């Protein structure tokens, strides 16, 4: 067994695809809540799901790619998109593309094909994205963290249904969560 010593001024963050409890607690303290009046309609999300179906050739061919895109929640217009074998990388790419193109991520919604983990919620929160949508499920800690940030989190999006896991006030027509 070998011991490691670190100076006190180092911050070590362990990530394990959204399962590290210390990581989760630290994130909630460092990133401020999202304040946004942006809303999305169910129809806009369904149009994004249809858009994905049109672009989903690489996934259908290989079963190995994830898509991410930023879209205007009012019009469903896809503003920037990319694919990658890793769902985290696809999100990094679209946020990076948006910033380099002068788009403001805080005025968009983020769509991902991958399962949502706490680190993916953190990526969206750091970019100030108020609405995160996925065709897959979020992990329970991701939903907790989205709530902490007041980020709208939608999962299991299909062509005619979805689940809301956090901050339902940004989904127009959504029922309020029970207290």
XYZ file of N, CA, C and O in Angstrom:
716
model
N 0.844 -1.181 0.000
C 0.000 0.000 0.000
C 0.881 1.232 0.000
O 1.822 1.326 0.778
N 0.569 2.142 -0.845
C 1.332 3.367 -0.955
C 0.455 4.540 -0.562
O -0.688 4.640 -1.002
N 0.924 5.393 0.268
C 0.112 6.540 0.662
C 0.506 7.747 -0.170
O 1.647 7.898 -0.590
N -0.456 8.592 -0.408
C -0.239 9.807 -1.168
C -0.520 10.997 -0.267
O -1.472 10.991 0.500
N 0.292 11.992 -0.370
C 0.004 13.211 0.382
C -0.135 14.361 -0.604
O 0.533 14.401 -1.630
N -1.033 15.258 -0.295
C -1.295 16.398 -1.153
C -1.217 17.673 -0.326
O -1.541 17.674 0.857
N -0.813 18.734 -0.980
C -0.849 20.022 -0.303
C -2.302 20.432 -0.091
O -3.166 20.055 -0.864
N -2.532 21.239 0.903
C -3.899 21.655 1.222
C -4.556 22.502 0.135
O -5.773 22.591 0.078
N -3.801 23.127 -0.721
C -4.420 24.011 -1.704
C -4.916 23.276 -2.958
O -5.387 23.905 -3.883
N -4.828 21.972 -2.987
C -5.345 21.219 -4.113
C -6.775 20.783 -3.838
O -7.109 20.363 -2.743
N -7.619 20.880 -4.858
C -8.963 20.327 -4.776
C -8.998 19.091 -5.650
O -8.657 19.158 -6.828
N -9.387 17.993 -5.080
C -9.480 16.743 -5.828
C -10.951 16.422 -5.994
O -11.709 16.398 -5.024
N -11.365 16.203 -7.231
C -12.752 15.870 -7.514
C -12.760 14.489 -8.153
O -12.171 14.278 -9.207
N -13.425 13.559 -7.508
C -13.555 12.210 -8.052
C -14.882 12.133 -8.779
O -15.914 12.476 -8.233
N -14.882 11.676 -10.013
C -16.139 11.487 -10.731
C -16.205 10.046 -11.193
O -15.217 9.478 -11.640
N -17.373 9.490 -11.056
C -17.581 8.104 -11.468
C -18.930 8.000 -12.147
O -19.822 7.311 -11.692
N -19.075 8.774 -13.196
C -20.307 8.774 -13.973
C -21.507 9.073 -13.086
O -22.538 8.418 -13.154
N -21.358 10.060 -12.236
C -22.487 10.523 -11.461
C -22.734 9.814 -10.157
O -23.787 9.977 -9.563
N -21.797 9.032 -9.644
C -22.079 8.288 -8.426
C -21.286 8.758 -7.217
O -21.489 8.260 -6.132
N -20.389 9.696 -7.367
C -19.535 10.103 -6.254
C -20.259 11.107 -5.358
O -20.513 12.230 -5.753
N -20.616 10.692 -4.159
C -21.383 11.530 -3.241
C -20.652 12.822 -2.887
O -21.253 13.892 -2.833
N -19.355 12.768 -2.659
C -18.601 13.977 -2.312
C -18.639 14.972 -3.477
O -18.779 16.179 -3.273
N -18.532 14.469 -4.674
C -18.615 15.301 -5.870
C -19.965 16.003 -5.918
O -20.059 17.204 -6.089
N -21.013 15.237 -5.708
C -22.372 15.778 -5.745
C -22.559 16.893 -4.721
O -23.068 17.955 -5.021
N -22.115 16.698 -3.511
C -22.272 17.716 -2.466
C -21.476 18.977 -2.782
O -21.952 20.082 -2.583
N -20.273 18.797 -3.274
C -19.458 19.959 -3.595
C -20.094 20.802 -4.696
O -20.116 22.019 -4.631
N -20.659 20.162 -5.687
C -21.241 20.880 -6.814
C -22.385 21.780 -6.385
O -22.515 22.900 -6.859
N -23.226 21.290 -5.524
C -24.371 22.067 -5.087
C -23.985 23.347 -4.378
O -24.736 24.314 -4.365
N -22.808 23.377 -3.798
C -22.369 24.565 -3.081
C -21.658 25.566 -3.985
O -21.574 26.732 -3.671
N -21.128 25.137 -5.097
C -20.284 25.991 -5.935
C -21.015 26.657 -7.098
O -20.555 27.652 -7.604
N -22.090 26.108 -7.580
C -22.776 26.644 -8.749
C -24.090 27.275 -8.296
O -24.895 26.622 -7.640
N -24.315 28.540 -8.642
C -25.548 29.204 -8.200
C -26.780 28.664 -8.915
O -26.694 28.089 -9.999
N -27.937 28.888 -8.301
C -29.205 28.506 -8.914
C -29.376 29.197 -10.259
O -28.868 30.296 -10.475
N -30.121 28.561 -11.114
C -30.410 29.135 -12.424
C -31.672 29.969 -12.314
O -32.716 29.476 -11.883
N -31.561 31.213 -12.684
C -32.715 32.104 -12.721
C -33.013 32.385 -14.182
O -32.205 32.992 -14.872
N -34.164 31.906 -14.643
C -34.507 32.052 -16.054
C -36.022 32.042 -16.220
O -36.718 31.286 -15.549
N -36.492 32.858 -17.136
C -37.912 32.877 -17.467
C -38.207 32.053 -18.723
O -39.316 32.037 -19.225
N -37.190 31.356 -19.223
C -37.346 30.550 -20.423
C -38.347 29.419 -20.173
O -38.364 28.829 -19.101
N -39.177 29.149 -21.163
C -40.135 28.046 -21.090
C -40.041 27.206 -22.358
O -39.624 27.697 -23.401
N -40.460 25.965 -22.231
C -40.522 25.065 -23.377
C -41.904 24.434 -23.391
O -42.502 24.184 -22.342
N -42.432 24.211 -24.573
C -43.720 23.525 -24.693
C -43.477 22.047 -24.962
O -42.429 21.669 -25.503
N -44.433 21.220 -24.612
C -44.303 19.803 -24.980
C -44.119 19.635 -26.493
O -43.309 18.823 -26.934
N -44.830 20.431 -27.274
C -44.731 20.330 -28.732
C -43.307 20.617 -29.216
O -42.818 19.960 -30.140
N -42.659 21.601 -28.606
C -41.279 21.921 -28.996
C -40.360 20.731 -28.703
O -39.488 20.396 -29.516
N -40.555 20.095 -27.559
C -39.723 18.932 -27.233
C -40.002 17.774 -28.186
O -39.077 17.084 -28.618
N -41.272 17.574 -28.537
C -41.615 16.501 -29.471
C -41.003 16.767 -30.850
O -40.548 15.840 -31.525
N -40.971 18.039 -31.270
C -40.335 18.372 -32.559
C -38.836 18.060 -32.499
O -38.257 17.611 -33.479
N -38.219 18.304 -31.342
C -36.798 17.979 -31.194
C -36.577 16.474 -31.278
O -35.596 16.014 -31.862
N -37.482 15.718 -30.701
C -37.376 14.262 -30.780
C -37.475 13.819 -32.245
O -36.722 12.954 -32.697
N -38.396 14.448 -33.002
C -38.531 14.129 -34.429
C -37.266 14.526 -35.184
O -36.801 13.798 -36.067
N -36.684 15.685 -34.820
C -35.425 16.142 -35.437
C -34.320 15.119 -35.193
O -33.540 14.806 -36.083
N -34.279 14.594 -33.986
C -33.282 13.578 -33.654
C -33.451 12.359 -34.546
O -32.483 11.803 -35.049
N -34.682 11.941 -34.736
C -34.942 10.766 -35.576
C -34.401 10.956 -36.984
O -33.916 10.011 -37.613
N -34.464 12.201 -37.487
C -33.946 12.487 -38.827
C -32.419 12.441 -38.865
O -31.832 12.116 -39.878
N -31.770 12.800 -37.742
C -30.305 12.869 -37.709
C -29.674 11.585 -37.166
O -28.463 11.510 -37.081
N -30.454 10.628 -36.764
C -29.978 9.500 -35.976
C -29.321 8.391 -36.783
O -29.233 7.266 -36.329
N -28.807 8.691 -37.957
C -28.222 7.668 -38.824
C -27.035 6.942 -38.217
O -26.935 5.719 -38.315
N -26.118 7.675 -37.581
C -24.925 7.037 -37.007
C -25.313 6.077 -35.896
O -24.748 4.984 -35.777
N -26.295 6.449 -35.082
C -26.720 5.561 -34.007
C -27.407 4.324 -34.582
O -27.118 3.202 -34.173
N -28.290 4.540 -35.529
C -29.006 3.404 -36.127
C -28.041 2.436 -36.800
O -28.250 1.226 -36.772
N -26.981 2.971 -37.364
C -26.015 2.135 -38.069
C -25.113 1.368 -37.100
O -24.759 0.226 -37.360
N -24.735 1.991 -35.979
C -23.741 1.384 -35.092
C -24.232 1.102 -33.680
O -23.656 0.274 -32.983
N -25.235 1.839 -33.209
C -25.691 1.709 -31.827
C -24.707 2.286 -30.827
O -24.783 1.993 -29.636
N -23.785 3.123 -31.295
C -22.692 3.542 -30.421
C -22.502 5.053 -30.301
O -21.520 5.480 -29.743
N -23.391 5.863 -30.803
C -23.199 7.310 -30.763
C -24.269 7.990 -29.921
O -25.391 7.508 -29.820
N -23.885 9.131 -29.371
C -24.836 9.992 -28.661
C -24.884 11.339 -29.351
O -23.865 11.852 -29.814
N -26.067 11.893 -29.404
C -26.285 13.211 -29.966
C -26.558 14.190 -28.839
O -27.157 13.833 -27.822
N -26.162 15.431 -29.056
C -26.556 16.519 -28.174
C -26.781 17.729 -29.055
O -26.124 17.898 -30.082
N -27.760 18.533 -28.683
C -27.945 19.787 -29.378
C -28.583 20.816 -28.475
O -29.266 20.486 -27.508
N -28.279 22.071 -28.774
C -28.924 23.191 -28.124
C -30.014 23.662 -29.065
O -29.794 23.779 -30.269
N -31.201 23.905 -28.511
C -32.300 24.340 -29.355
C -33.025 25.512 -28.711
O -32.957 25.724 -27.501
N -33.682 26.276 -29.571
C -34.509 27.381 -29.109
C -35.818 26.775 -28.622
O -36.551 26.176 -29.409
N -36.124 26.893 -27.311
C -37.326 26.243 -26.800
C -38.626 26.844 -27.321
O -39.665 26.193 -27.272
N -38.580 28.038 -27.875
C -39.784 28.644 -28.430
C -40.125 28.142 -29.812
O -41.287 27.961 -30.156
N -39.103 27.881 -30.614
C -39.326 27.497 -32.007
C -38.901 26.066 -32.329
O -39.191 25.569 -33.409
N -38.160 25.433 -31.438
C -37.570 24.099 -31.641
C -36.433 24.111 -32.647
O -35.941 23.058 -33.038
N -36.001 25.283 -33.072
C -34.898 25.351 -34.026
C -33.614 24.846 -33.361
O -33.244 25.294 -32.271
N -32.970 23.893 -34.010
C -31.690 23.390 -33.515
C -30.633 24.434 -33.868
O -30.433 24.765 -35.032
N -29.972 24.950 -32.844
C -28.999 26.025 -33.027
C -27.596 25.483 -33.259
O -26.828 26.046 -34.027
N -27.255 24.413 -32.565
C -25.954 23.776 -32.719
C -26.092 22.324 -32.266
O -26.833 22.034 -31.325
N -25.432 21.406 -32.978
C -25.517 19.996 -32.610
C -24.205 19.295 -32.924
O -23.399 19.763 -33.703
N -24.027 18.149 -32.278
C -22.859 17.328 -32.547
C -23.123 15.911 -32.048
O -24.097 15.679 -31.332
N -22.259 14.987 -32.444
C -22.354 13.606 -31.982
C -20.998 13.178 -31.451
O -19.966 13.744 -31.800
N -21.031 12.176 -30.600
C -19.789 11.606 -30.079
C -20.126 10.234 -29.524
O -21.270 9.950 -29.186
N -19.129 9.407 -29.397
C -19.335 8.089 -28.802
C -19.674 8.215 -27.312
O -20.353 7.386 -26.743
N -19.245 9.311 -26.697
C -19.540 9.561 -25.287
C -20.590 10.641 -25.112
O -20.504 11.708 -25.723
N -21.594 10.385 -24.294
C -22.661 11.366 -24.088
C -22.138 12.641 -23.442
O -22.608 13.729 -23.734
N -21.154 12.511 -22.548
C -20.558 13.690 -21.912
C -19.829 14.550 -22.951
O -19.929 15.767 -22.945
N -19.097 13.894 -23.830
C -18.348 14.605 -24.864
C -19.272 15.341 -25.818
O -18.959 16.444 -26.260
N -20.395 14.727 -26.161
C -21.343 15.381 -27.070
C -21.842 16.687 -26.452
O -21.948 17.706 -27.143
N -22.119 16.674 -25.147
C -22.558 17.897 -24.470
C -21.431 18.926 -24.462
O -21.657 20.111 -24.747
N -20.228 18.503 -24.134
C -19.086 19.433 -24.151
C -18.946 20.086 -25.529
O -18.698 21.285 -25.634
N -19.100 19.297 -26.564
C -18.943 19.816 -27.924
C -19.988 20.880 -28.249
O -19.646 21.929 -28.795
N -21.257 20.616 -27.940
C -22.284 21.595 -28.324
C -22.183 22.873 -27.499
O -22.404 23.960 -28.033
N -21.845 22.764 -26.229
C -21.672 23.976 -25.424
C -20.475 24.766 -25.955
O -20.550 25.988 -26.117
N -19.395 24.088 -26.267
C -18.228 24.755 -26.835
C -18.531 25.411 -28.172
O -18.135 26.556 -28.422
N -19.244 24.705 -29.035
C -19.623 25.281 -30.329
C -20.501 26.511 -30.146
O -20.332 27.520 -30.843
N -21.440 26.440 -29.222
C -22.330 27.577 -28.975
C -21.533 28.805 -28.549
O -21.725 29.900 -29.082
N -20.625 28.612 -27.617
C -19.827 29.728 -27.114
C -18.944 30.304 -28.222
O -18.865 31.525 -28.395
N -18.298 29.443 -28.999
C -17.425 29.951 -30.065
C -18.216 30.643 -31.173
O -17.673 31.489 -31.874
N -19.487 30.316 -31.312
C -20.331 30.964 -32.323
C -21.091 32.171 -31.772
O -21.922 32.748 -32.462
N -20.850 32.487 -30.515
C -21.484 33.668 -29.925
C -22.909 33.454 -29.450
O -23.620 34.412 -29.176
N -23.341 32.194 -29.345
C -24.686 31.910 -28.833
C -24.666 31.939 -27.313
O -23.672 31.562 -26.687
N -25.757 32.337 -26.714
C -25.886 32.385 -25.262
C -26.604 31.115 -24.801
O -27.821 31.001 -24.975
N -25.885 30.136 -24.214
C -26.532 28.890 -23.779
C -27.666 29.098 -22.775
O -28.578 28.281 -22.700
N -27.651 30.212 -22.053
C -28.700 30.449 -21.054
C -30.053 30.765 -21.695
O -31.068 30.776 -21.011
N -30.078 30.990 -23.002
C -31.328 31.251 -23.721
C -31.710 30.060 -24.589
O -32.479 30.188 -25.535
N -31.167 28.883 -24.257
C -31.443 27.672 -25.026
C -31.843 26.538 -24.085
O -31.743 26.655 -22.877
N -32.268 25.451 -24.691
C -32.478 24.195 -23.971
C -31.478 23.193 -24.551
O -31.101 23.287 -25.722
N -31.059 22.251 -23.729
C -30.070 21.253 -24.139
C -30.746 19.902 -24.255
O -31.442 19.467 -23.337
N -30.561 19.245 -25.390
C -31.106 17.915 -25.621
C -29.956 16.927 -25.695
O -28.944 17.190 -26.344
N -30.110 15.796 -25.037
C -29.114 14.732 -25.069
C -29.805 13.396 -25.287
O -30.924 13.192 -24.826
N -29.123 12.501 -25.964
C -29.674 11.158 -26.127
C -29.271 10.250 -24.975
O -29.815 9.174 -24.826
N -28.318 10.684 -24.173
C -27.769 9.811 -23.144
C -28.471 9.896 -21.804
O -29.208 10.837 -21.511
N -28.212 8.886 -20.988
C -28.665 8.886 -19.596
C -28.023 10.090 -18.909
O -26.852 10.371 -19.110
N -28.780 10.811 -18.097
C -28.289 12.046 -17.482
C -27.702 11.740 -16.105
O -28.371 11.202 -15.233
N -26.436 12.128 -15.953
C -25.719 11.945 -14.691
C -25.517 13.308 -14.028
O -25.756 14.345 -14.647
N -25.031 13.292 -12.796
C -24.843 14.567 -12.106
C -23.805 15.438 -12.797
O -23.946 16.655 -12.822
N -22.789 14.844 -13.379
C -21.791 15.671 -14.041
C -22.346 16.304 -15.318
O -21.939 17.397 -15.698
N -23.322 15.662 -15.962
C -23.963 16.275 -17.121
C -24.854 17.439 -16.691
O -24.907 18.470 -17.369
N -25.543 17.281 -15.560
C -26.325 18.389 -15.010
C -25.391 19.544 -14.674
O -25.685 20.710 -14.957
N -24.245 19.235 -14.089
C -23.274 20.272 -13.755
C -22.793 21.007 -15.005
O -22.689 22.231 -15.015
N -22.500 20.276 -16.068
C -22.058 20.917 -17.310
C -23.110 21.909 -17.795
O -22.791 23.030 -18.186
N -24.364 21.496 -17.778
C -25.443 22.387 -18.208
C -25.575 23.580 -17.257
O -25.759 24.719 -17.696
N -25.457 23.333 -15.957
C -25.584 24.416 -14.972
C -24.455 25.424 -15.110
O -24.673 26.636 -15.009
N -23.269 24.946 -15.341
C -22.129 25.871 -15.523
C -22.309 26.726 -16.766
O -21.859 27.863 -16.819
N -22.961 26.189 -17.788
C -23.246 26.952 -19.003
C -24.511 27.797 -18.826
O -24.870 28.531 -19.737
N -25.180 27.657 -17.681
C -26.405 28.395 -17.327
C -27.597 27.973 -18.182
O -28.533 28.736 -18.382
N -27.574 26.746 -18.706
C -28.692 26.213 -19.485
C -29.826 25.882 -18.514
O -29.635 25.076 -17.604
N -31.011 26.462 -18.691
C -32.088 26.253 -17.729
C -32.922 24.987 -17.927
O -33.626 24.560 -17.021
N -32.845 24.390 -19.133
C -33.696 23.236 -19.459
C -32.827 22.146 -20.077
O -32.156 22.371 -21.082
N -32.861 20.963 -19.468
C -32.102 19.811 -19.955
C -33.089 18.694 -20.249
O -33.877 18.306 -19.384
N -33.047 18.192 -21.476
C -33.999 17.190 -21.955
C -33.214 15.992 -22.473
O -32.197 16.157 -23.144
N -33.705 14.786 -22.188
C -33.066 13.591 -22.710
C -34.105 12.559 -23.125
O -35.183 12.490 -22.548
N -33.741 11.754 -24.094
C -34.624 10.638 -24.443
C -34.420 9.480 -23.465
O -35.162 8.512 -23.487
N -33.395 9.597 -22.617
C -33.094 8.564 -21.629
C -33.451 9.042 -20.228
O -33.951 10.142 -20.049
N -33.117 8.227 -19.251
C -33.450 8.523 -17.854
C -32.329 9.294 -17.167
O -31.167 9.125 -17.501
N -32.682 10.117 -16.188
C -31.646 10.690 -15.333
C -31.384 9.764 -14.150
O -32.275 9.016 -13.731
N -30.178 9.806 -13.613
C -29.913 9.128 -12.353
C -30.597 9.926 -11.244
O -30.837 11.127 -11.388
N -30.904 9.278 -10.135
C -31.632 9.970 -9.064
C -30.851 11.165 -8.523
O -31.412 12.216 -8.227
N -29.549 11.049 -8.409
C -28.734 12.164 -7.922
C -28.715 13.309 -8.931
O -28.605 14.469 -8.558
N -28.815 12.999 -10.213
C -28.884 14.046 -11.231
C -30.170 14.844 -11.073
O -30.168 16.072 -11.172
N -31.273 14.155 -10.799
C -32.540 14.850 -10.581
C -32.471 15.720 -9.320
O -32.963 16.851 -9.312
N -31.839 15.211 -8.276
C -31.665 16.005 -7.053
C -30.837 17.247 -7.321
O -31.165 18.341 -6.843
N -29.761 17.089 -8.061
C -28.895 18.221 -8.349
C -29.605 19.234 -9.244
O -29.495 20.447 -9.018
N -30.347 18.769 -10.228
C -31.117 19.680 -11.084
C -32.099 20.486 -10.229
O -32.248 21.695 -10.429
N -32.744 19.837 -9.280
C -33.645 20.547 -8.365
C -32.904 21.602 -7.572
O -33.381 22.723 -7.399
N -31.742 21.247 -7.083
C -30.930 22.174 -6.307
C -30.574 23.407 -7.136
O -30.575 24.523 -6.630
N -30.292 23.218 -8.424
C -29.960 24.329 -9.318
C -31.200 25.032 -9.867
O -31.068 26.024 -10.562
N -32.382 24.487 -9.619
C -33.634 24.964 -10.216
C -33.568 24.854 -11.742
O -34.019 25.724 -12.471
N -32.986 23.753 -12.207
C -32.899 23.451 -13.627
C -34.018 22.484 -13.985
O -34.231 21.499 -13.281
N -34.722 22.773 -15.048
C -35.765 21.869 -15.512
C -35.099 20.635 -16.121
O -34.224 20.760 -16.974
N -35.508 19.471 -15.648
C -34.942 18.215 -16.134
C -36.075 17.331 -16.636
O -36.985 16.988 -15.876
N -35.997 17.000 -17.924
C -37.007 16.168 -18.584
C -36.312 14.925 -19.107
O -35.239 15.017 -19.714
N -36.908 13.768 -18.873
C -36.335 12.521 -19.353
C -37.373 11.627 -19.996
O -38.566 11.910 -19.951
N -36.905 10.556 -20.571
C -37.749 9.590 -21.274
C -38.629 10.262 -22.326
O -39.783 9.894 -22.509
N -38.061 11.271 -23.002
C -38.808 11.946 -24.062
C -39.010 10.989 -25.224
O -38.067 10.341 -25.688
N -40.233 10.891 -25.645
C -40.607 10.118 -26.818
C -41.439 11.024 -27.716
O -41.630 12.191 -27.407
N -41.980 10.499 -28.769
C -42.743 11.325 -29.703
C -44.071 11.823 -29.119
O -44.672 12.733 -29.671
N -44.514 11.246 -28.007
C -45.808 11.667 -27.448
C -45.855 11.709 -25.920
O -46.923 11.870 -25.350
N -44.725 11.566 -25.231
C -44.736 11.576 -23.766
C -43.352 11.922 -23.218
O -42.361 11.849 -23.937
N -43.302 12.277 -21.944
C -42.051 12.578 -21.265
C -42.315 12.611 -19.764
O -43.468 12.680 -19.323
N -41.250 12.568 -18.985
C -41.323 12.720 -17.529
C -40.567 13.977 -17.139
O -39.499 14.255 -17.697
N -41.075 14.700 -16.153
C -40.378 15.873 -15.621
C -39.849 15.496 -14.250
O -40.597 15.032 -13.387
N -38.558 15.702 -14.038
C -37.908 15.309 -12.790
C -37.556 16.488 -11.888
O -37.335 16.295 -10.692
N -37.479 17.688 -12.447
C -37.126 18.862 -11.638
C -37.624 20.125 -12.327
O -37.697 20.182 -13.558
N -37.962 21.118 -11.529
C -38.354 22.462 -11.986
C -39.384 22.437 -13.119
O -39.127 22.905 -14.225
N -40.584 21.940 -12.845
C -41.605 21.825 -13.891
C -42.150 23.164 -14.386
O -42.811 23.214 -15.422
N -41.864 24.254 -13.692
C -42.434 25.554 -14.057
C -42.004 26.029 -15.448
O -42.652 26.889 -16.022
N -40.941 25.468 -15.994
C -40.494 25.894 -17.325
C -41.118 25.073 -18.450
O -40.859 25.348 -19.621
N -41.905 24.063 -18.108
C -42.599 23.282 -19.138
C -44.040 23.793 -19.159
O -44.813 23.558 -18.227
N -44.355 24.538 -20.196
C -45.667 25.159 -20.293
C -46.768 24.100 -20.273
O -46.711 23.125 -21.012
N -47.725 24.283 -19.367
C -48.829 23.351 -19.239
C -48.572 22.170 -18.336
O -49.432 21.320 -18.153
N -47.381 22.095 -17.737
C -47.066 20.975 -16.854
C -47.755 21.160 -15.511
O -47.835 22.280 -15.001
N -48.226 20.079 -14.922
C -48.816 20.204 -13.589
C -47.728 20.487 -12.547
O -46.568 20.112 -12.742
N -48.110 21.156 -11.486
C -47.154 21.437 -10.393
C -46.819 20.150 -9.669
O -47.641 19.240 -9.576
N -45.603 20.069 -9.159
C -45.199 18.918 -8.355
C -45.904 18.977 -7.008
O -46.090 20.059 -6.451
N -46.258 17.842 -6.440
C -46.799 17.867 -5.076
C -45.700 18.258 -4.100
O -44.529 17.952 -4.316
N -46.076 18.946 -3.052
C -45.074 19.377 -2.069
C -44.794 18.307 -1.069
O -45.513 17.440 -0.791
